[in-house]
Each structure stands twice: as C-alpha cells, then as structure tokens.
Amino acid sequence: MPFDLDQYLATSQKLDVSDIDWEDVSRHPIAVGEIKALEYMMDIEAHTLCYLRDLLNTDAGRDPEIADFLACWLYEESYHGRAIESFVRAAGVDRSPAICGARRPTWRERLESAGTAVLNSLRRDFHIVHMTWGSIQEITTLNGYLCLANRSRNPVLVQVLRRIIRDESRHFSFYYHKASEGLARSKSTQRLTEFLLRRFWGPVGYGVKAEREIDFMLQYIFGDAEGARHIRHIDQTISRLPGMAWFDLMSRRYQAAMSRAPRARGAWSRPVESALA
Ligand SMILES: [Fe+2]
Ligand SMILES: [Fe+2]
C-alpha cells in the first residue's frame, strides 16, 4: 500500500472543530452507551503519549520516515482526545481524559518493558512488531468510529467522528505501509511478530483499561451485524500483510466478548438525559 509521507507532513494539522456549535449537542439524542464509549476513547487518545514513549524505546526513531510521522501523529491524536472531551462535556458529563503518565506502572508492565528492552537490543527489526501492532490498533479505531458514526442519532457527534476518521485512516495507512515493508524483508521478523502478537496482543485499550471495559467496547460498538462485518474486515486486512495470513485475533477476542454480553444490552441505547437525571 503506497503512502505519501510528504503529503501527509504537508497537510497534517490539529483537528478543526472551530465551527462546531457545542451547544447543539444536547438538542439531539445521545445514548448512554455512546458517552461510555467516548469516555473510553478520550482516555485512549490521551494515552498516545505513553504509547509513543514505548515506541521510542525501540529503534523506531532511527527510521527518518517514522520519526517524521510520529511528531504529527502525536499532535493529531491529542486533538482527537480534546474534541471528544468537548463533546462529552457538552453532553453534560464533567470528565477530563486520564493522564497516561500519572499511574504507577504495574509489575507486569515493568516486566514487559524489561523484556522489550532486551529484545530491542538483540533485534534491529523489533520496531516492525510495533508497526504491525499499530496497524491493528489504528484500523480498529477507524472502524470503531465508523460504526459509532453510522449508528449515532446525534449529528454533532457524527460530524466530529467523520473528521477524526479522516485522520485515523491516514494513520492506519502509514503503519500498514511500514509494517508491510518490514515484514516483507525477513521471515524471522514475521515469526517474531507472530509470536509476540499471539502472546501479548489485545484490542485498543489493552493494558490500560480493564477487560470488562474492553468487552463493553466490543459488544457495544461491534455488537450488531454491521459491527461483525467490520471485525472480519479488520482480520482480513491485517492477514494480507506478509507472513500474517494466520491473523484472526480480532475475531477471537470479539467472539469471547460477545459470549459474555449481558442480556440487558438495550440499556446502553437509553438517552443520556435519563441517566444523568
Ligand atoms: Fe485518534
Ligand atoms: Fe490514530
């Protein structure tokens, strides 16, 4: 998949929401589930800073294309978080995004960082695992926002999400392009990527959010026929990367979440005013 980095760098900018009338938000329906999903994504968009820190602990910064991309990527992602925060606040929920560096790392996270440092010192291609991982997370984010936008009855939310989706689509293209290039170069990189994804990968929010919150996102955002199609699309797209024909992790995690879906899923469609009252 070609990616025009020069054009991306020339056109990258903060998400423009200056024309959005935030007072209009509460004049249209907002579902309880939408707010819950947006609060989750607001934290995840803000977590980009910590993800970037992990990425820079690999050799990724030595690739000038990746170094150029990351600066714009962090900037764009942080404005996604701000736009979502503005929407959530306009809906009457007083909430700021979680600050990713504020929490002390768990023992598991410390062990993973130590393992990452060792692997990185042994393998020059370790950042390709991150590029592949990033491709999966960006395409999932993109498809998740698409599902939310297609279903929402709130035109302000639809407008904000459609603008974010344009950025997410370019983020995905970059990660996919770099993953494809790196995986195509070496069978051993493909094997390393498969081993680490099978052992450590989880959907967007994994390692930051509780499993039940990840379940909620999969059930709420992808829990209908359209959502199931998006899940298959994610697996099919990732499995077209060199050496990734085996990839079905998204469908597996989705099916596990759906098997635990509560019967009262209809409660998430309740208008937010009734929940706030
Ligand atoms: Fe984003
Ligand atoms: Fe993104």
PDB file of C-alpha atoms and ligand atoms in Angstrom:
ATOM      1  CA  MET A   1       0.000   0.000   0.000  1.00  0.00           C
ATOM      2  CA  PRO A   2       1.681   3.279  -1.075  1.00  0.00           C
ATOM      3  CA  PHE A   3       1.812   6.105   1.466  1.00  0.00           C
ATOM      4  CA  ASP A   4       2.707   9.660   0.504  1.00  0.00           C
ATOM      5  CA  LEU A   5       4.595  10.831   3.589  1.00  0.00           C
ATOM      6  CA  ASP A   6       5.465  14.254   2.143  1.00  0.00           C
ATOM      7  CA  GLN A   7       1.826  14.978   1.509  1.00  0.00           C
ATOM      8  CA  TYR A   8       0.896  13.773   4.995  1.00  0.00           C
ATOM      9  CA  LEU A   9       3.521  16.019   6.609  1.00  0.00           C
ATOM     10  CA  ALA A  10       2.433  18.984   4.484  1.00  0.00           C
ATOM     11  CA  THR A  11      -1.249  18.643   5.352  1.00  0.00           C
ATOM     12  CA  SER A  12      -1.103  17.387   8.958  1.00  0.00           C
ATOM     13  CA  GLN A  13      -2.902  19.740  11.336  1.00  0.00           C
ATOM     14  CA  LYS A  14      -4.908  19.759  14.533  1.00  0.00           C
ATOM     15  CA  LEU A  15      -8.492  18.629  14.179  1.00  0.00           C
ATOM     16  CA  ASP A  16     -10.509  21.686  13.242  1.00  0.00           C
ATOM     17  CA  VAL A  17     -13.688  21.866  15.311  1.00  0.00           C
ATOM     18  CA  SER A  18     -13.818  25.675  15.450  1.00  0.00           C
ATOM     19  CA  ASP A  19     -17.096  25.707  13.501  1.00  0.00           C
ATOM     20  CA  ILE A  20     -18.831  23.151  15.750  1.00  0.00           C
ATOM     21  CA  ASP A  21     -21.677  24.539  17.816  1.00  0.00           C
ATOM     22  CA  TRP A  22     -21.208  22.577  21.066  1.00  0.00           C
ATOM     23  CA  GLU A  23     -24.489  23.928  22.435  1.00  0.00           C
ATOM     24  CA  ASP A  24     -26.222  21.958  19.698  1.00  0.00           C
ATOM     25  CA  VAL A  25     -25.029  18.652  21.230  1.00  0.00           C
ATOM     26  CA  SER A  26     -27.748  18.403  23.871  1.00  0.00           C
ATOM     27  CA  ARG A  27     -30.513  19.323  21.416  1.00  0.00           C
ATOM     28  CA  HIS A  28     -30.162  15.879  19.799  1.00  0.00           C
ATOM     29  CA  PRO A  29     -30.331  12.336  21.198  1.00  0.00           C
ATOM     30  CA  ILE A  30     -27.221  10.864  22.839  1.00  0.00           C
ATOM     31  CA  ALA A  31     -27.196   7.281  24.080  1.00  0.00           C
ATOM     32  CA  VAL A  32     -25.692   6.227  27.421  1.00  0.00           C
ATOM     33  CA  GLY A  33     -23.526   3.716  25.552  1.00  0.00           C
ATOM     34  CA  GLU A  34     -22.184   6.445  23.260  1.00  0.00           C
ATOM     35  CA  ILE A  35     -20.963   8.501  26.197  1.00  0.00           C
ATOM     36  CA  LYS A  36     -19.395   5.448  27.842  1.00  0.00           C
ATOM     37  CA  ALA A  37     -17.593   4.559  24.578  1.00  0.00           C
ATOM     38  CA  LEU A  38     -16.458   8.168  24.055  1.00  0.00           C
ATOM     39  CA  GLU A  39     -15.075   8.407  27.602  1.00  0.00           C
ATOM     40  CA  TYR A  40     -13.064   5.255  26.890  1.00  0.00           C
ATOM     41  CA  MET A  41     -11.738   6.640  23.604  1.00  0.00           C
ATOM     42  CA  MET A  42     -10.934  10.024  25.160  1.00  0.00           C
ATOM     43  CA  ASP A  43      -8.554   8.226  27.556  1.00  0.00           C
ATOM     44  CA  ILE A  44      -7.087   6.101  24.785  1.00  0.00           C
ATOM     45  CA  GLU A  45      -6.426   9.099  22.530  1.00  0.00           C
ATOM     46  CA  ALA A  46      -4.656  10.751  25.501  1.00  0.00           C
ATOM     47  CA  HIS A  47      -2.647   7.574  26.064  1.00  0.00           C
ATOM     48  CA  THR A  48      -0.863   8.120  22.730  1.00  0.00           C
ATOM     49  CA  LEU A  49       1.905   9.925  24.622  1.00  0.00           C
ATOM     50  CA  CYS A  50       2.736   6.769  26.607  1.00  0.00           C
ATOM     51  CA  TYR A  51       2.463   4.592  23.516  1.00  0.00           C
ATOM     52  CA  LEU A  52       4.927   6.924  21.810  1.00  0.00           C
ATOM     53  CA  ARG A  53       7.315   6.575  24.770  1.00  0.00           C
ATOM     54  CA  ASP A  54       7.232   2.770  24.361  1.00  0.00           C
ATOM     55  CA  LEU A  55       7.747   3.081  20.633  1.00  0.00           C
ATOM     56  CA  LEU A  56      10.754   5.371  21.052  1.00  0.00           C
ATOM     57  CA  ASN A  57      12.298   2.764  23.387  1.00  0.00           C
ATOM     58  CA  THR A  58      12.705   0.650  20.244  1.00  0.00           C
ATOM     59  CA  ASP A  59      14.837   1.603  17.251  1.00  0.00           C
ATOM     60  CA  ALA A  60      11.839   3.202  15.536  1.00  0.00           C
ATOM     61  CA  GLY A  61      13.270   6.727  15.763  1.00  0.00           C
ATOM     62  CA  ARG A  62      16.254   5.697  13.621  1.00  0.00           C
ATOM     63  CA  ASP A  63      13.963   5.407  10.605  1.00  0.00           C
ATOM     64  CA  PRO A  64      13.606   9.023   9.384  1.00  0.00           C
ATOM     65  CA  GLU A  65      10.141   8.347   7.923  1.00  0.00           C
ATOM     66  CA  ILE A  66       8.868   7.024  11.234  1.00  0.00           C
ATOM     67  CA  ALA A  67      10.482   9.902  13.149  1.00  0.00           C
ATOM     68  CA  ASP A  68       8.789  12.476  10.889  1.00  0.00           C
ATOM     69  CA  PHE A  69       5.435  10.726  11.080  1.00  0.00           C
ATOM     70  CA  LEU A  70       5.373  10.314  14.867  1.00  0.00           C
ATOM     71  CA  ALA A  71       5.620  14.046  15.573  1.00  0.00           C
ATOM     72  CA  CYS A  72       2.489  14.798  13.541  1.00  0.00           C
ATOM     73  CA  TRP A  73       0.718  11.657  14.720  1.00  0.00           C
ATOM     74  CA  LEU A  74       1.007  12.587  18.424  1.00  0.00           C
ATOM     75  CA  TYR A  75      -0.249  16.091  17.668  1.00  0.00           C
ATOM     76  CA  GLU A  76      -3.285  14.825  15.739  1.00  0.00           C
ATOM     77  CA  GLU A  77      -4.192  12.149  18.282  1.00  0.00           C
ATOM     78  CA  SER A  78      -4.098  14.597  21.178  1.00  0.00           C
ATOM     79  CA  TYR A  79      -6.586  16.850  19.369  1.00  0.00           C
ATOM     80  CA  HIS A  80      -8.897  13.868  18.819  1.00  0.00           C
ATOM     81  CA  GLY A  81      -8.963  13.479  22.595  1.00  0.00           C
ATOM     82  CA  ARG A  82      -9.720  17.185  23.051  1.00  0.00           C
ATOM     83  CA  ALA A  83     -12.585  17.123  20.522  1.00  0.00           C
ATOM     84  CA  ILE A  84     -14.136  14.082  22.198  1.00  0.00           C
ATOM     85  CA  GLU A  85     -13.745  15.743  25.604  1.00  0.00           C
ATOM     86  CA  SER A  86     -15.579  18.828  24.288  1.00  0.00           C
ATOM     87  CA  PHE A  87     -18.438  16.632  23.069  1.00  0.00           C
ATOM     88  CA  VAL A  88     -18.692  14.677  26.335  1.00  0.00           C
ATOM     89  CA  ARG A  89     -18.678  17.916  28.362  1.00  0.00           C
ATOM     90  CA  ALA A  90     -21.317  19.454  26.082  1.00  0.00           C
ATOM     91  CA  ALA A  91     -23.425  16.352  26.771  1.00  0.00           C
ATOM     92  CA  GLY A  92     -23.303  17.228  30.481  1.00  0.00           C
ATOM     93  CA  VAL A  93     -20.580  14.840  31.668  1.00  0.00           C
ATOM     94  CA  ASP A  94     -17.870  16.612  33.675  1.00  0.00           C
ATOM     95  CA  ARG A  95     -14.868  14.483  32.837  1.00  0.00           C
ATOM     96  CA  SER A  96     -11.236  15.026  31.780  1.00  0.00           C
ATOM     97  CA  PRO A  97      -9.113  12.440  29.978  1.00  0.00           C
ATOM     98  CA  ALA A  98      -6.940  10.191  32.143  1.00  0.00           C
ATOM     99  CA  ILE A  99      -3.296  11.339  32.201  1.00  0.00           C
ATOM    100  CA  CYS A 100      -1.279   8.416  30.931  1.00  0.00           C
ATOM    101  CA  GLY A 101       1.878   9.067  32.934  1.00  0.00           C
ATOM    102  CA  ALA A 102       0.029   9.644  36.227  1.00  0.00           C
ATOM    103  CA  ARG A 103      -0.423   5.966  37.074  1.00  0.00           C
ATOM    104  CA  ARG A 104       2.447   3.902  38.525  1.00  0.00           C
ATOM    105  CA  PRO A 105       3.314   1.006  36.194  1.00  0.00           C
ATOM    106  CA  THR A 106       2.243  -2.453  37.387  1.00  0.00           C
ATOM    107  CA  TRP A 107       4.769  -5.276  37.868  1.00  0.00           C
ATOM    108  CA  ARG A 108       3.534  -6.825  34.660  1.00  0.00           C
ATOM    109  CA  GLU A 109       4.169  -3.566  32.770  1.00  0.00           C
ATOM    110  CA  ARG A 110       7.655  -3.314  34.289  1.00  0.00           C
ATOM    111  CA  LEU A 111       8.454  -6.862  33.250  1.00  0.00           C
ATOM    112  CA  GLU A 112       7.162  -6.169  29.731  1.00  0.00           C
ATOM    113  CA  SER A 113       9.319  -3.030  29.480  1.00  0.00           C
ATOM    114  CA  ALA A 114      12.378  -5.012  30.592  1.00  0.00           C
ATOM    115  CA  GLY A 115      11.577  -7.741  28.032  1.00  0.00           C
ATOM    116  CA  THR A 116      11.090  -5.101  25.337  1.00  0.00           C
ATOM    117  CA  ALA A 117      14.479  -3.534  26.140  1.00  0.00           C
ATOM    118  CA  VAL A 118      16.230  -6.928  25.909  1.00  0.00           C
ATOM    119  CA  LEU A 119      14.510  -7.839  22.620  1.00  0.00           C
ATOM    120  CA  ASN A 120      15.269  -4.430  21.204  1.00  0.00           C
ATOM    121  CA  SER A 121      18.974  -4.781  21.995  1.00  0.00           C
ATOM    122  CA  LEU A 122      19.020  -8.159  20.251  1.00  0.00           C
ATOM    123  CA  ARG A 123      16.903  -7.329  17.179  1.00  0.00           C
ATOM    124  CA  ARG A 124      17.200  -4.332  14.878  1.00  0.00           C
ATOM    125  CA  ASP A 125      13.766  -5.083  13.437  1.00  0.00           C
ATOM    126  CA  PHE A 126      11.867  -5.019  16.733  1.00  0.00           C
ATOM    127  CA  HIS A 127      10.038  -1.818  15.822  1.00  0.00           C
ATOM    128  CA  ILE A 128       8.335  -3.678  12.958  1.00  0.00           C
ATOM    129  CA  VAL A 129       6.345  -5.527  15.617  1.00  0.00           C
ATOM    130  CA  HIS A 130       5.194  -2.094  16.842  1.00  0.00           C
ATOM    131  CA  MET A 131       4.314  -1.028  13.284  1.00  0.00           C
ATOM    132  CA  THR A 132       2.188  -4.171  12.847  1.00  0.00           C
ATOM    133  CA  TRP A 133       0.621  -3.726  16.276  1.00  0.00           C
ATOM    134  CA  GLY A 134      -0.070  -0.062  15.430  1.00  0.00           C
ATOM    135  CA  SER A 135      -1.731  -1.079  12.127  1.00  0.00           C
ATOM    136  CA  ILE A 136      -4.171  -3.311  14.014  1.00  0.00           C
ATOM    137  CA  GLN A 137      -4.970  -0.629  16.601  1.00  0.00           C
ATOM    138  CA  GLU A 138      -5.405   2.145  14.016  1.00  0.00           C
ATOM    139  CA  ILE A 139      -7.692   0.089  11.748  1.00  0.00           C
ATOM    140  CA  THR A 140      -9.734  -0.965  14.795  1.00  0.00           C
ATOM    141  CA  THR A 141     -10.064   2.652  15.956  1.00  0.00           C
ATOM    142  CA  LEU A 142     -11.036   3.747  12.456  1.00  0.00           C
ATOM    143  CA  ASN A 143     -13.697   1.033  12.123  1.00  0.00           C
ATOM    144  CA  GLY A 144     -14.965   1.627  15.651  1.00  0.00           C
ATOM    145  CA  TYR A 145     -15.511   5.339  14.981  1.00  0.00           C
ATOM    146  CA  LEU A 146     -17.190   4.432  11.670  1.00  0.00           C
ATOM    147  CA  CYS A 147     -19.650   2.129  13.442  1.00  0.00           C
ATOM    148  CA  LEU A 148     -20.387   4.790  16.075  1.00  0.00           C
ATOM    149  CA  ALA A 149     -20.898   7.482  13.411  1.00  0.00           C
ATOM    150  CA  ASN A 150     -23.136   5.268  11.254  1.00  0.00           C
ATOM    151  CA  ARG A 151     -25.381   4.449  14.193  1.00  0.00           C
ATOM    152  CA  SER A 152     -25.497   7.765  16.052  1.00  0.00           C
ATOM    153  CA  ARG A 153     -28.610   9.952  16.018  1.00  0.00           C
ATOM    154  CA  ASN A 154     -26.586  12.954  17.151  1.00  0.00           C
ATOM    155  CA  PRO A 155     -25.484  14.992  14.102  1.00  0.00           C
ATOM    156  CA  VAL A 156     -22.778  16.849  16.058  1.00  0.00           C
ATOM    157  CA  LEU A 157     -21.164  13.579  17.084  1.00  0.00           C
ATOM    158  CA  VAL A 158     -21.390  12.288  13.513  1.00  0.00           C
ATOM    159  CA  GLN A 159     -19.625  15.417  12.260  1.00  0.00           C
ATOM    160  CA  VAL A 160     -16.813  15.199  14.845  1.00  0.00           C
ATOM    161  CA  LEU A 161     -16.298  11.481  14.276  1.00  0.00           C
ATOM    162  CA  ARG A 162     -16.195  11.851  10.488  1.00  0.00           C
ATOM    163  CA  ARG A 163     -13.374  14.378  10.832  1.00  0.00           C
ATOM    164  CA  ILE A 164     -11.442  12.128  13.226  1.00  0.00           C
ATOM    165  CA  ILE A 165     -11.952   9.177  10.867  1.00  0.00           C
ATOM    166  CA  ARG A 166     -10.126  11.051   8.080  1.00  0.00           C
ATOM    167  CA  ASP A 167      -7.028  11.290  10.320  1.00  0.00           C
ATOM    168  CA  GLU A 168      -7.297   7.701  11.564  1.00  0.00           C
ATOM    169  CA  SER A 169      -7.398   6.476   8.002  1.00  0.00           C
ATOM    170  CA  ARG A 170      -4.066   8.175   7.238  1.00  0.00           C
ATOM    171  CA  HIS A 171      -2.544   6.867  10.484  1.00  0.00           C
ATOM    172  CA  PHE A 172      -3.568   3.347   9.548  1.00  0.00           C
ATOM    173  CA  SER A 173      -2.100   3.727   6.046  1.00  0.00           C
ATOM    174  CA  PHE A 174       1.276   4.774   7.426  1.00  0.00           C
ATOM    175  CA  TYR A 175       1.551   1.952   9.981  1.00  0.00           C
ATOM    176  CA  TYR A 176       0.359  -0.593   7.424  1.00  0.00           C
ATOM    177  CA  HIS A 177       2.865   0.627   4.854  1.00  0.00           C
ATOM    178  CA  LYS A 178       5.797   0.399   7.309  1.00  0.00           C
ATOM    179  CA  ALA A 179       4.640  -2.984   8.664  1.00  0.00           C
ATOM    180  CA  SER A 180       4.300  -4.332   5.130  1.00  0.00           C
ATOM    181  CA  GLU A 181       7.783  -3.118   4.145  1.00  0.00           C
ATOM    182  CA  GLY A 182       9.437  -4.501   7.298  1.00  0.00           C
ATOM    183  CA  LEU A 183       7.657  -7.865   7.307  1.00  0.00           C
ATOM    184  CA  ALA A 184       8.410  -8.410   3.617  1.00  0.00           C
ATOM    185  CA  ARG A 185      12.147  -8.056   4.324  1.00  0.00           C
ATOM    186  CA  SER A 186      12.517 -11.026   6.656  1.00  0.00           C
ATOM    187  CA  LYS A 187      10.861 -14.318   7.560  1.00  0.00           C
ATOM    188  CA  SER A 188      12.374 -14.141  11.021  1.00  0.00           C
ATOM    189  CA  THR A 189      10.695 -10.733  11.603  1.00  0.00           C
ATOM    190  CA  GLN A 190       7.431 -12.385  10.577  1.00  0.00           C
ATOM    191  CA  ARG A 191       7.960 -15.190  13.095  1.00  0.00           C
ATOM    192  CA  LEU A 192       8.891 -12.756  15.886  1.00  0.00           C
ATOM    193  CA  THR A 193       5.801 -10.636  15.121  1.00  0.00           C
ATOM    194  CA  GLU A 194       3.531 -13.688  15.150  1.00  0.00           C
ATOM    195  CA  PHE A 195       4.974 -14.931  18.439  1.00  0.00           C
ATOM    196  CA  LEU A 196       4.616 -11.570  20.207  1.00  0.00           C
ATOM    197  CA  LEU A 197       1.140 -10.811  18.862  1.00  0.00           C
ATOM    198  CA  ARG A 198      -0.159 -14.261  19.810  1.00  0.00           C
ATOM    199  CA  ARG A 199       1.359 -13.940  23.265  1.00  0.00           C
ATOM    200  CA  PHE A 200       0.764 -10.274  24.170  1.00  0.00           C
ATOM    201  CA  TRP A 201      -1.708  -8.544  21.836  1.00  0.00           C
ATOM    202  CA  GLY A 202      -5.093  -7.215  22.969  1.00  0.00           C
ATOM    203  CA  PRO A 203      -7.578  -4.775  21.362  1.00  0.00           C
ATOM    204  CA  VAL A 204      -7.357  -0.961  21.621  1.00  0.00           C
ATOM    205  CA  GLY A 205      -7.152  -0.134  25.329  1.00  0.00           C
ATOM    206  CA  TYR A 206      -5.469  -3.404  26.300  1.00  0.00           C
ATOM    207  CA  GLY A 207      -3.057  -2.831  29.197  1.00  0.00           C
ATOM    208  CA  VAL A 208      -4.793   0.465  30.047  1.00  0.00           C
ATOM    209  CA  LYS A 209      -8.445  -0.482  30.541  1.00  0.00           C
ATOM    210  CA  ALA A 210      -9.996  -3.385  32.453  1.00  0.00           C
ATOM    211  CA  GLU A 211     -11.045  -6.469  30.455  1.00  0.00           C
ATOM    212  CA  ARG A 212     -14.725  -5.783  31.208  1.00  0.00           C
ATOM    213  CA  GLU A 213     -14.389  -2.307  29.675  1.00  0.00           C
ATOM    214  CA  ILE A 214     -12.764  -3.795  26.568  1.00  0.00           C
ATOM    215  CA  ASP A 215     -15.647  -6.289  26.457  1.00  0.00           C
ATOM    216  CA  PHE A 216     -18.117  -3.410  26.635  1.00  0.00           C
ATOM    217  CA  MET A 217     -16.475  -1.633  23.678  1.00  0.00           C
ATOM    218  CA  LEU A 218     -16.523  -4.769  21.527  1.00  0.00           C
ATOM    219  CA  GLN A 219     -20.123  -5.554  22.482  1.00  0.00           C
ATOM    220  CA  TYR A 220     -21.461  -2.025  22.142  1.00  0.00           C
ATOM    221  CA  ILE A 221     -19.593  -0.786  19.079  1.00  0.00           C
ATOM    222  CA  PHE A 222     -19.313  -4.002  17.065  1.00  0.00           C
ATOM    223  CA  GLY A 223     -22.185  -5.995  18.560  1.00  0.00           C
ATOM    224  CA  ASP A 224     -24.564  -5.876  15.564  1.00  0.00           C
ATOM    225  CA  ALA A 225     -24.376  -7.311  12.035  1.00  0.00           C
ATOM    226  CA  GLU A 226     -22.559  -4.240  10.693  1.00  0.00           C
ATOM    227  CA  GLY A 227     -20.046  -4.407  13.550  1.00  0.00           C
ATOM    228  CA  ALA A 228     -19.377  -8.096  12.885  1.00  0.00           C
ATOM    229  CA  ARG A 229     -18.600  -7.213   9.243  1.00  0.00           C
ATOM    230  CA  HIS A 230     -16.102  -4.595  10.408  1.00  0.00           C
ATOM    231  CA  ILE A 231     -14.410  -7.141  12.696  1.00  0.00           C
ATOM    232  CA  ARG A 232     -13.984  -9.555   9.756  1.00  0.00           C
ATOM    233  CA  HIS A 233     -12.660  -6.697   7.617  1.00  0.00           C
ATOM    234  CA  ILE A 234     -10.001  -5.901  10.258  1.00  0.00           C
ATOM    235  CA  ASP A 235      -8.752  -9.506  10.364  1.00  0.00           C
ATOM    236  CA  GLN A 236      -8.830  -9.836   6.569  1.00  0.00           C
ATOM    237  CA  THR A 237      -6.865  -6.603   6.058  1.00  0.00           C
ATOM    238  CA  ILE A 238      -4.179  -7.494   8.619  1.00  0.00           C
ATOM    239  CA  SER A 239      -3.903 -11.034   7.272  1.00  0.00           C
ATOM    240  CA  ARG A 240      -2.836  -9.615   3.888  1.00  0.00           C
ATOM    241  CA  LEU A 241       0.442  -8.369   5.422  1.00  0.00           C
ATOM    242  CA  PRO A 242       3.466 -10.568   4.599  1.00  0.00           C
ATOM    243  CA  GLY A 243       3.519 -13.624   6.885  1.00  0.00           C
ATOM    244  CA  MET A 244       0.284 -12.629   8.624  1.00  0.00           C
ATOM    245  CA  ALA A 245      -2.156 -14.992   6.839  1.00  0.00           C
ATOM    246  CA  TRP A 246      -2.777 -16.655  10.221  1.00  0.00           C
ATOM    247  CA  PHE A 247      -4.177 -13.462  11.811  1.00  0.00           C
ATOM    248  CA  ASP A 248      -7.635 -13.909  13.342  1.00  0.00           C
ATOM    249  CA  LEU A 249      -7.027 -12.450  16.802  1.00  0.00           C
ATOM    250  CA  MET A 250      -9.623  -9.696  16.469  1.00  0.00           C
ATOM    251  CA  SER A 251     -12.423 -12.167  15.665  1.00  0.00           C
ATOM    252  CA  ARG A 252     -11.346 -14.440  18.511  1.00  0.00           C
ATOM    253  CA  ARG A 253     -11.352 -11.624  21.074  1.00  0.00           C
ATOM    254  CA  TYR A 254     -14.658 -10.316  19.685  1.00  0.00           C
ATOM    255  CA  GLN A 255     -16.344 -13.728  19.953  1.00  0.00           C
ATOM    256  CA  ALA A 256     -15.102 -14.090  23.542  1.00  0.00           C
ATOM    257  CA  ALA A 257     -16.592 -10.662  24.392  1.00  0.00           C
ATOM    258  CA  MET A 258     -19.897 -11.477  22.664  1.00  0.00           C
ATOM    259  CA  SER A 259     -20.180 -14.750  24.589  1.00  0.00           C
ATOM    260  CA  ARG A 260     -20.081 -12.650  27.779  1.00  0.00           C
ATOM    261  CA  ALA A 261     -22.506  -9.966  26.539  1.00  0.00           C
ATOM    262  CA  PRO A 262     -25.148  -9.074  29.158  1.00  0.00           C
ATOM    263  CA  ARG A 263     -28.789  -9.699  28.267  1.00  0.00           C
ATOM    264  CA  ALA A 264     -29.740  -6.077  29.036  1.00  0.00           C
ATOM    265  CA  ARG A 265     -27.699  -4.544  26.227  1.00  0.00           C
ATOM    266  CA  GLY A 266     -30.704  -2.357  25.368  1.00  0.00           C
ATOM    267  CA  ALA A 267     -29.884  -0.210  28.429  1.00  0.00           C
ATOM    268  CA  TRP A 268     -26.971   1.293  26.508  1.00  0.00           C
ATOM    269  CA  SER A 269     -29.402   2.802  23.990  1.00  0.00           C
ATOM    270  CA  ARG A 270     -31.171   4.773  26.747  1.00  0.00           C
ATOM    271  CA  PRO A 271     -30.922   8.529  26.185  1.00  0.00           C
ATOM    272  CA  VAL A 272     -28.185  10.087  28.265  1.00  0.00           C
ATOM    273  CA  GLU A 273     -30.533  12.669  29.877  1.00  0.00           C
ATOM    274  CA  SER A 274     -32.352   9.884  31.757  1.00  0.00           C
ATOM    275  CA  ALA A 275     -29.046   8.519  33.061  1.00  0.00           C
ATOM    276  CA  LEU A 276     -27.830  11.939  34.198  1.00  0.00           C
ATOM    277  CA  ALA A 277     -31.135  12.854  35.836  1.00  0.00           C
TER     278      ALA A 277
HETATM  279 FE    FE B   1      -7.158   9.203  17.231  1.00  0.00          FE
HETATM  280 FE    FE B   2      -4.835   7.239  15.055  1.00  0.00          FE
END
